[in-house]
Amino acid sequence: TVQACKSRLDIVIVLDGSNSIYPWSSVTNFLIKLLEKFEIGPQQTQVGIMQYAYQVKHEISLNEYKTTEALVEAAKKIERYSGNQTMTALGINYARKNEFTAERGMRAGVSKVMVVITDGESHDSYNLKSVIQNCTEDNIRRFSIAVLGSYIRENQ
């Protein structure tokens, strides 16, 4: 169960949009339920969203939507990026360097949170240790949420 969040946070959600995530609706349904729990606003929580697979794709800036309802409606329109590789370290590093910026709406003095939604498979896992260390140095609190990929579902 997802709990409501009433803190002032800048949250970037990093979606695994690779082909191993199937069906995509499982990700978007979870994303909508998560977003509905936040109180979105300039003086409350802000949420940015990006995707990764073999490359990265910016979806929503932190300060782009001023209400929970508007953010949820925009998130419903996100389509899977697709790709045969899952470059998780690339996605996390891109979020750290490009999503948590003043240009994308990050606020000074507000806690930074990154939520990675993935099936756990990573084709660049050799870079994860240094990327995670960089996030720690930048005071980005991280959470990972596992979703099952098609391989696991088909082989149960």
Backbone as a chain_set.jsonl record, in Angstrom:
{"seq": "TVQACKSRLDIVIVLDGSNSIYPWSSVTNFLIKLLEKFEIGPQQTQVGIMQYAYQVKHEISLNEYKTTEALVEAAKKIERYSGNQTMTALGINYARKNEFTAERGMRAGVSKVMVVITDGESHDSYNLKSVIQNCTEDNIRRFSIAVLGSYIRENQ", "coords": {"N": [[0.841, -1.181, 0.0], [0.556, 2.178, -0.825], [1.568, 4.983, 0.927], [0.322, 8.247, 1.848], [2.036, 11.302, 1.061], [3.196, 14.124, 2.682], [5.286, 15.87, 2.808], [7.731, 18.424, 1.925], [9.264, 17.857, -0.936], [11.549, 17.187, -3.64], [11.09, 15.065, -6.102], [12.333, 12.697, -8.317], [11.247, 10.457, -10.636], [12.408, 7.561, -12.047], [11.943, 5.74, -14.739], [12.116, 2.439, -15.921], [12.058, 1.845, -19.16], [12.492, -0.22, -20.879], [12.291, -3.076, -23.128], [12.002, -5.359, -21.601], [10.206, -4.913, -19.628], [7.034, -5.774, -19.102], [3.553, -6.282, -18.852], [3.477, -2.855, -20.036], [1.483, -1.404, -18.853], [1.428, -2.251, -16.209], [3.461, -0.803, -15.03], [2.635, 1.861, -15.499], [0.164, 1.89, -14.158], [0.979, 1.485, -11.484], [2.565, 3.783, -11.22], [0.632, 5.849, -11.428], [-0.942, 5.352, -9.131], [1.0, 5.86, -7.18], [1.631, 8.603, -7.68], [-0.821, 9.811, -7.092], [-0.816, 9.897, -4.363], [0.748, 11.99, -3.571], [0.977, 15.393, -2.493], [0.962, 17.726, -4.657], [2.638, 20.675, -5.597], [3.973, 24.059, -5.793], [4.899, 24.821, -3.254], [4.903, 22.463, -1.996], [5.253, 19.035, -2.624], [7.19, 18.27, -5.489], [7.305, 16.6, -8.617], [9.317, 15.015, -10.97], [9.707, 13.204, -14.036], [11.376, 10.667, -15.809], [12.581, 8.445, -18.399], [14.398, 5.45, -19.162], [16.212, 3.252, -21.287], [18.024, 1.905, -23.624], [18.951, 4.374, -24.068], [18.238, 7.675, -22.733], [15.248, 9.479, -21.759], [13.699, 12.476, -21.217], [10.729, 13.223, -19.492], [8.884, 14.683, -17.732], [9.245, 17.755, -16.071], [10.338, 18.835, -12.794], [8.942, 21.139, -11.833], [6.824, 21.379, -13.548], [4.072, 20.726, -13.336], [1.411, 21.888, -11.329], [-0.529, 20.813, -9.724], [-1.768, 17.787, -8.222], [-3.666, 16.43, -9.743], [-3.258, 17.401, -12.374], [-0.651, 16.496, -12.862], [-1.013, 13.71, -12.687], [-2.728, 13.283, -14.895], [-0.994, 13.968, -16.995], [0.984, 12.018, -16.636], [-0.413, 9.714, -17.284], [-0.279, 9.711, -20.003], [2.224, 8.947, -20.739], [4.252, 7.055, -22.771], [5.822, 3.882, -23.333], [9.329, 3.931, -23.66], [11.001, 2.044, -24.883], [13.403, -0.415, -25.979], [16.203, -2.605, -26.414], [18.123, -2.859, -24.5], [18.886, -2.376, -21.036], [19.857, 0.252, -19.469], [20.556, 1.009, -16.631], [22.35, 2.354, -14.859], [23.072, 4.484, -16.498], [20.573, 5.781, -16.694], [20.101, 6.523, -13.989], [22.307, 8.185, -13.512], [21.874, 10.181, -15.412], [19.485, 11.283, -14.414], [20.449, 12.289, -11.974], [22.282, 14.26, -12.861], [20.852, 15.836, -14.728], [18.077, 16.034, -14.236], [17.725, 16.813, -11.576], [18.024, 19.75, -11.396], [18.145, 23.346, -11.371], [17.077, 24.391, -13.689], [15.212, 22.486, -14.394], [13.489, 22.74, -12.346], [14.272, 22.143, -9.704], [14.433, 22.876, -6.253], [16.275, 24.929, -4.038], [17.536, 23.772, -0.937], [15.562, 21.874, -0.499], [14.693, 18.513, 0.123], [16.06, 15.901, -1.89], [14.861, 13.233, -3.788], [15.134, 10.126, -5.382], [13.373, 7.8, -7.281], [13.573, 4.698, -8.554], [12.107, 2.692, -10.909], [12.089, -0.51, -11.89], [12.837, -3.714, -13.493], [15.053, -4.808, -12.51], [17.076, -5.918, -14.064], [20.129, -5.04, -15.535], [22.184, -3.701, -17.999], [24.421, -2.223, -17.717], [25.58, -2.57, -15.255], [28.104, -2.549, -14.181], [28.738, 0.1, -13.852], [27.18, 0.997, -11.799], [27.989, 1.204, -9.05], [29.714, 3.48, -8.851], [27.991, 5.462, -9.813], [25.922, 5.407, -7.916], [27.394, 6.193, -5.685], [27.978, 8.833, -6.455], [25.397, 9.906, -6.349], [24.935, 9.723, -3.593], [26.867, 11.536, -2.678], [25.731, 13.842, -3.698], [23.604, 14.164, -2.06], [21.191, 12.795, -2.644], [18.484, 10.954, -1.92], [17.698, 7.579, -2.383], [15.434, 5.209, -3.812], [14.37, 2.004, -4.841], [12.088, 0.319, -6.855], [10.811, -2.752, -7.558], [9.604, -4.304, -10.468], [8.082, -6.989, -12.193], [9.61, -8.486, -15.012], [9.021, -9.515, -18.47], [10.385, -11.916, -18.989], [10.587, -13.232, -16.514], [7.881, -13.579, -15.901], [7.067, -15.287, -17.976], [8.457, -17.57, -17.432], [7.736, -18.83, -15.074]], "CA": [[0.0, 0.0, 0.0], [1.309, 3.425, -0.914], [1.143, 5.96, 1.934], [0.31, 9.635, 1.403], [3.237, 12.057, 1.385], [2.871, 15.519, 2.925], [6.531, 16.618, 2.969], [8.262, 19.207, 0.801], [10.295, 17.046, -1.57], [11.713, 17.156, -5.083], [11.192, 13.636, -6.407], [12.459, 12.314, -9.714], [10.926, 9.048, -10.867], [13.221, 7.049, -13.145], [11.214, 4.565, -15.219], [12.724, 1.492, -16.851], [11.165, 1.737, -20.315], [13.03, -1.23, -21.793], [11.351, -4.1, -23.597], [11.815, -6.443, -20.629], [9.07, -4.536, -18.782], [5.803, -6.13, -19.802], [3.028, -5.23, -19.71], [3.778, -1.484, -19.638], [0.381, -0.933, -18.0], [1.739, -2.519, -14.802], [4.273, 0.326, -14.582], [1.836, 3.094, -15.471], [-0.844, 1.775, -13.087], [1.677, 1.749, -10.231], [2.968, 5.185, -11.241], [-0.544, 6.678, -11.137], [-1.268, 5.167, -7.709], [2.032, 6.555, -6.425], [1.475, 10.051, -7.849], [-2.057, 10.246, -6.43], [-0.56, 10.039, -2.926], [1.527, 13.197, -3.308], [0.366, 16.719, -2.552], [1.823, 18.412, -5.617], [2.517, 22.127, -5.647], [5.245, 24.779, -5.671], [5.327, 24.849, -1.852], [4.741, 21.111, -1.481], [6.091, 18.081, -3.349], [7.275, 18.362, -6.945], [7.728, 15.323, -9.187], [9.773, 14.934, -12.343], [9.705, 11.818, -14.521], [12.188, 10.362, -16.988], [12.666, 7.03, -18.738], [15.639, 4.972, -19.766], [16.335, 1.903, -21.836], [19.395, 1.981, -24.131], [19.236, 5.799, -23.927], [17.345, 8.296, -21.753], [14.232, 10.376, -22.299], [13.039, 13.342, -20.243], [9.271, 13.236, -19.66], [8.206, 15.75, -16.987], [10.118, 18.515, -15.17], [9.88, 18.933, -11.406], [8.0, 22.238, -11.613], [5.943, 21.485, -14.714], [2.658, 20.634, -12.961], [1.169, 22.555, -10.042], [-1.521, 20.056, -8.949], [-1.69, 16.333, -8.343], [-4.539, 16.01, -10.846], [-2.599, 17.71, -13.649], [0.487, 15.584, -12.986], [-1.543, 12.371, -12.969], [-3.211, 13.263, -16.278], [0.184, 13.951, -17.869], [1.65, 10.718, -16.478], [-1.212, 8.706, -17.992], [0.035, 9.785, -21.429], [3.602, 8.507, -20.977], [4.371, 5.79, -23.49], [7.098, 3.198, -23.112], [10.429, 4.366, -24.503], [11.432, 0.817, -25.557], [14.822, -0.641, -26.24], [16.635, -3.957, -26.072], [19.066, -2.834, -23.39], [18.45, -1.678, -19.829], [21.034, 0.986, -19.01], [20.109, 1.568, -15.363], [23.322, 3.343, -14.376], [22.908, 5.649, -17.376], [19.34, 6.465, -16.283], [20.29, 7.136, -12.667], [23.268, 9.275, -13.644], [21.19, 11.256, -16.143], [18.564, 11.923, -13.465], [21.267, 13.046, -11.024], [22.927, 15.413, -13.478], [20.005, 16.626, -15.615], [16.721, 16.235, -13.717], [17.849, 17.577, -10.328], [18.648, 21.026, -11.745], [17.267, 24.517, -11.264], [16.377, 24.526, -14.976], [14.085, 21.544, -14.397], [12.594, 23.057, -11.239], [14.754, 21.766, -8.373], [14.452, 23.988, -5.299], [17.369, 24.918, -3.066], [17.153, 23.467, 0.437], [14.5, 20.866, -0.444], [15.239, 17.152, 0.021], [16.007, 15.281, -3.212], [14.554, 11.803, -3.731], [15.051, 9.444, -6.664], [12.671, 6.523, -7.231], [13.837, 3.939, -9.769], [11.153, 1.596, -11.101], [12.782, -1.381, -12.837], [12.748, -5.155, -13.236], [16.304, -5.19, -11.875], [18.085, -6.272, -15.049], [20.901, -3.873, -15.955], [23.277, -4.016, -18.904], [25.589, -1.414, -17.367], [25.702, -2.695, -13.793], [29.494, -2.25, -13.81], [28.815, 1.525, -13.519], [26.232, 1.348, -10.738], [28.633, 1.576, -7.79], [30.175, 4.875, -8.899], [26.821, 6.319, -9.992], [25.264, 5.464, -6.606], [28.253, 7.028, -4.836], [27.757, 10.225, -6.861], [24.093, 10.3, -5.798], [25.141, 9.913, -2.156], [27.597, 12.802, -2.525], [24.806, 14.932, -4.042], [22.487, 14.104, -1.088], [19.966, 12.286, -3.263], [17.989, 9.729, -1.282], [17.27, 6.698, -3.457], [14.582, 4.044, -3.579], [14.152, 1.214, -6.041], [10.859, -0.471, -6.8], [10.93, -3.833, -8.531], [8.456, -4.822, -11.2], [8.49, -8.203, -12.896], [9.757, -8.398, -16.462], [8.357, -10.57, -19.234], [11.118, -13.169, -18.872], [10.202, -13.862, -15.262], [6.482, -13.998, -16.003], [6.929, -16.389, -18.904], [9.226, -18.728, -16.98], [7.361, -19.225, -13.717]], "C": [[0.883, 1.241, 0.0], [0.713, 4.412, 0.077], [1.171, 7.364, 1.343], [1.57, 10.352, 1.873], [2.889, 13.528, 1.521], [4.112, 16.383, 3.103], [6.82, 17.467, 1.742], [9.437, 18.445, 0.236], [10.37, 17.365, -3.057], [12.027, 15.71, -5.439], [11.327, 13.455, -7.913], [12.216, 10.818, -9.81], [11.624, 8.628, -12.155], [12.597, 5.726, -13.582], [12.063, 3.731, -16.169], [11.724, 1.306, -17.988], [11.624, 0.684, -21.305], [11.987, -2.29, -22.122], [11.126, -5.225, -22.599], [10.679, -6.131, -19.65], [7.803, -4.81, -19.566], [4.79, -6.683, -18.818], [3.352, -3.835, -19.152], [2.704, -0.943, -18.705], [0.652, -1.214, -16.527], [2.578, -1.385, -14.216], [3.416, 1.574, -14.467], [0.756, 3.041, -14.386], [-0.207, 2.051, -11.726], [2.054, 3.225, -10.132], [1.797, 6.095, -10.864], [-0.926, 6.565, -9.664], [-0.274, 5.894, -6.812], [1.815, 8.07, -6.481], [0.241, 10.592, -7.134], [-1.875, 10.459, -4.935], [0.208, 11.312, -2.576], [0.652, 14.438, -3.345], [1.295, 17.582, -3.384], [1.564, 19.912, -5.572], [3.86, 22.786, -5.421], [5.778, 24.853, -4.243], [5.181, 23.489, -1.191], [5.715, 20.192, -2.214], [6.039, 18.379, -4.843], [7.798, 17.028, -7.453], [8.142, 15.523, -10.64], [9.822, 13.469, -12.745], [10.599, 11.729, -15.753], [12.178, 8.856, -17.21], [14.057, 6.708, -19.249], [15.421, 3.581, -20.325], [17.788, 1.834, -22.314], [19.888, 3.422, -24.141], [18.258, 6.359, -22.902], [16.364, 9.222, -22.446], [13.604, 11.156, -21.156], [11.541, 13.342, -20.536], [8.64, 14.474, -19.025], [9.21, 16.426, -16.058], [9.484, 18.627, -13.79], [8.792, 19.991, -11.224], [6.976, 22.392, -12.731], [4.458, 21.492, -14.346], [2.466, 21.12, -11.537], [0.133, 21.841, -9.177], [-1.317, 18.564, -9.175], [-2.487, 15.864, -9.559], [-3.875, 16.243, -12.205], [-1.41, 16.779, -13.898], [0.022, 14.181, -13.354], [-2.017, 12.278, -14.418], [-2.042, 13.217, -17.269], [0.875, 12.594, -17.82], [0.895, 9.607, -17.206], [-0.856, 8.64, -19.475], [1.459, 9.327, -21.755], [3.58, 7.137, -21.64], [5.753, 5.193, -23.249], [8.127, 3.66, -24.143], [10.904, 3.237, -25.412], [12.928, 0.779, -25.798], [15.223, -2.009, -25.744], [17.645, -4.009, -24.946], [18.51, -1.997, -22.249], [19.678, -1.025, -19.205], [20.683, 1.758, -17.734], [21.06, 2.625, -14.828], [23.24, 4.62, -15.202], [21.684, 6.457, -16.958], [19.494, 7.193, -14.961], [21.233, 8.34, -12.773], [22.661, 10.461, -14.392], [20.244, 12.006, -15.208], [19.342, 12.8, -12.494], [21.779, 14.34, -11.64], [21.967, 16.348, -14.21], [18.593, 16.887, -15.101], [16.731, 17.044, -12.424], [18.624, 18.865, -10.606], [17.637, 22.152, -11.572], [16.467, 24.696, -12.55], [15.161, 23.611, -15.064], [13.212, 21.698, -13.152], [13.053, 22.668, -9.856], [14.852, 23.019, -7.498], [15.604, 23.825, -4.328], [16.814, 24.6, -1.68], [16.05, 22.444, 0.597], [15.128, 19.488, -0.65], [15.01, 16.576, -1.375], [15.817, 13.771, -3.047], [14.487, 11.266, -5.155], [14.373, 8.094, -6.451], [12.881, 5.836, -8.572], [12.849, 2.775, -9.816], [11.702, 0.735, -12.229], [12.501, -2.846, -12.528], [14.063, -5.687, -12.666], [17.403, -5.577, -12.83], [18.807, -4.998, -15.487], [22.068, -4.311, -16.828], [24.522, -3.174, -18.646], [25.808, -1.423, -15.853], [27.12, -2.399, -13.307], [29.682, -0.774, -13.443], [27.978, 1.91, -12.303], [26.906, 1.833, -9.46], [29.062, 3.045, -7.795], [29.002, 5.84, -9.052], [26.074, 6.484, -8.666], [26.08, 6.33, -5.65], [28.076, 8.507, -5.171], [26.422, 10.748, -6.337], [24.208, 10.578, -4.297], [25.834, 11.25, -1.906], [26.723, 14.012, -2.826], [23.572, 14.963, -3.128], [21.154, 13.746, -1.732], [19.617, 10.965, -2.586], [17.376, 8.864, -2.378], [16.408, 5.547, -2.971], [14.441, 3.314, -4.908], [12.91, 0.355, -5.834], [10.935, -1.498, -7.92], [9.585, -4.174, -9.147], [8.951, -6.035, -11.973], [8.567, -7.954, -14.39], [9.111, -9.576, -17.147], [9.069, -11.908, -19.094], [10.689, -13.924, -17.623], [8.771, -14.385, -15.336], [6.322, -15.236, -16.881], [7.588, -17.672, -18.413], [8.917, -19.142, -15.545], [6.808, -20.624, -13.708]], "O": [[1.852, 1.322, 0.756], [-0.494, 4.653, 0.075], [1.958, 7.64, 0.438], [2.106, 10.055, 2.941], [2.348, 14.126, 0.59], [3.992, 17.537, 3.516], [6.244, 17.266, 0.672], [10.497, 18.388, 0.858], [9.376, 17.764, -3.664], [13.098, 15.198, -5.116], [10.534, 13.991, -8.688], [12.885, 10.018, -9.155], [11.457, 9.247, -13.206], [12.707, 4.718, -12.885], [12.658, 4.259, -17.109], [10.674, 0.687, -17.808], [11.19, 0.69, -22.457], [10.943, -2.383, -21.477], [10.159, -5.975, -22.73], [10.242, -7.018, -18.917], [7.53, -4.157, -20.573], [5.166, -7.515, -17.992], [3.485, -3.662, -17.941], [2.995, -0.105, -17.852], [0.154, -0.485, -15.668], [2.428, -1.042, -13.043], [3.461, 2.269, -13.452], [0.47, 4.061, -13.759], [-0.782, 2.766, -10.905], [1.882, 3.844, -9.082], [1.963, 7.014, -10.063], [-1.205, 7.575, -9.018], [-0.66, 6.478, -5.799], [1.815, 8.739, -5.447], [0.261, 11.713, -6.626], [-2.691, 11.13, -4.303], [0.306, 11.67, -1.403], [-0.294, 14.523, -4.128], [2.291, 18.105, -2.884], [0.417, 20.357, -5.516], [4.788, 22.154, -4.916], [6.989, 24.94, -4.043], [5.316, 23.367, 0.026], [6.88, 20.545, -2.4], [4.984, 18.697, -5.391], [8.634, 16.395, -6.807], [7.414, 16.12, -11.433], [9.963, 12.592, -11.892], [10.577, 12.602, -16.62], [11.811, 8.089, -16.32], [14.791, 7.584, -19.707], [14.546, 2.84, -19.876], [18.695, 1.716, -21.49], [21.092, 3.672, -24.214], [17.526, 5.599, -22.267], [16.603, 9.691, -23.559], [13.042, 10.569, -20.233], [11.13, 13.448, -21.692], [7.941, 15.23, -19.7], [9.943, 15.748, -15.338], [8.267, 18.53, -13.635], [7.813, 19.745, -10.52], [6.331, 23.435, -12.841], [3.67, 22.194, -14.98], [3.257, 20.805, -10.648], [-0.068, 22.215, -8.021], [-0.764, 18.142, -10.191], [-2.033, 15.002, -10.312], [-3.927, 15.38, -13.082], [-1.196, 16.33, -15.024], [0.6, 13.541, -14.232], [-1.734, 11.291, -15.096], [-2.105, 12.503, -18.27], [1.304, 12.077, -18.852], [1.511, 8.658, -17.693], [-1.103, 7.627, -20.129], [1.855, 9.322, -22.921], [2.972, 6.191, -21.137], [6.721, 5.909, -22.995], [7.833, 3.765, -25.333], [11.178, 3.465, -26.59], [13.61, 1.803, -25.816], [14.66, -2.52, -24.776], [17.993, -5.094, -24.479], [17.766, -1.041, -22.463], [20.445, -1.678, -18.498], [20.534, 2.98, -17.747], [20.619, 3.686, -14.387], [23.33, 5.719, -14.656], [21.749, 7.683, -16.876], [19.071, 8.341, -14.822], [20.974, 9.389, -12.183], [22.91, 11.614, -14.04], [20.211, 13.236, -15.217], [18.94, 13.93, -12.219], [21.718, 15.396, -11.012], [22.239, 17.545, -14.304], [17.973, 17.874, -15.497], [15.845, 17.869, -12.2], [19.738, 19.049, -10.114], [16.427, 21.93, -11.62], [15.308, 25.108, -12.508], [14.187, 23.937, -15.742], [12.308, 20.896, -12.919], [12.298, 22.841, -8.899], [15.295, 24.076, -7.947], [15.879, 22.724, -3.851], [15.755, 25.096, -1.296], [15.635, 22.165, 1.722], [15.998, 19.322, -1.505], [13.941, 16.729, -1.965], [16.519, 13.123, -2.271], [13.864, 11.871, -6.028], [14.747, 7.337, -5.556], [12.427, 6.327, -9.606], [12.766, 1.978, -8.882], [11.777, 1.173, -13.377], [11.999, -3.185, -11.456], [14.178, -6.877, -12.372], [18.572, -5.568, -12.445], [18.163, -3.99, -15.778], [22.847, -5.185, -16.445], [25.558, -3.381, -19.278], [26.173, -0.41, -15.257], [27.315, -2.039, -12.146], [30.668, -0.423, -12.795], [28.066, 3.043, -11.829], [26.432, 2.789, -8.846], [28.794, 3.771, -6.837], [29.022, 6.928, -8.476], [25.642, 7.588, -8.334], [25.515, 7.115, -4.889], [28.029, 9.345, -4.27], [26.326, 11.905, -5.927], [23.645, 11.551, -3.795], [25.431, 12.007, -1.022], [26.945, 15.09, -2.275], [22.617, 15.695, -3.388], [20.119, 14.326, -1.405], [20.362, 9.989, -2.671], [16.619, 9.362, -3.211], [16.613, 4.992, -1.891], [14.397, 3.937, -5.968], [12.716, -0.25, -4.779], [11.104, -1.147, -9.088], [8.575, -4.315, -8.458], [10.117, -6.093, -12.362], [7.702, -7.295, -14.966], [8.695, -10.531, -16.491], [8.409, -12.947, -19.083], [10.455, -15.132, -17.676], [8.483, -15.496, -14.89], [5.534, -16.128, -16.567], [7.301, -18.751, -18.932], [9.76, -19.743, -14.878], [6.436, -21.134, -12.651]]}, "num_chains": 1, "name": "protein.A"}
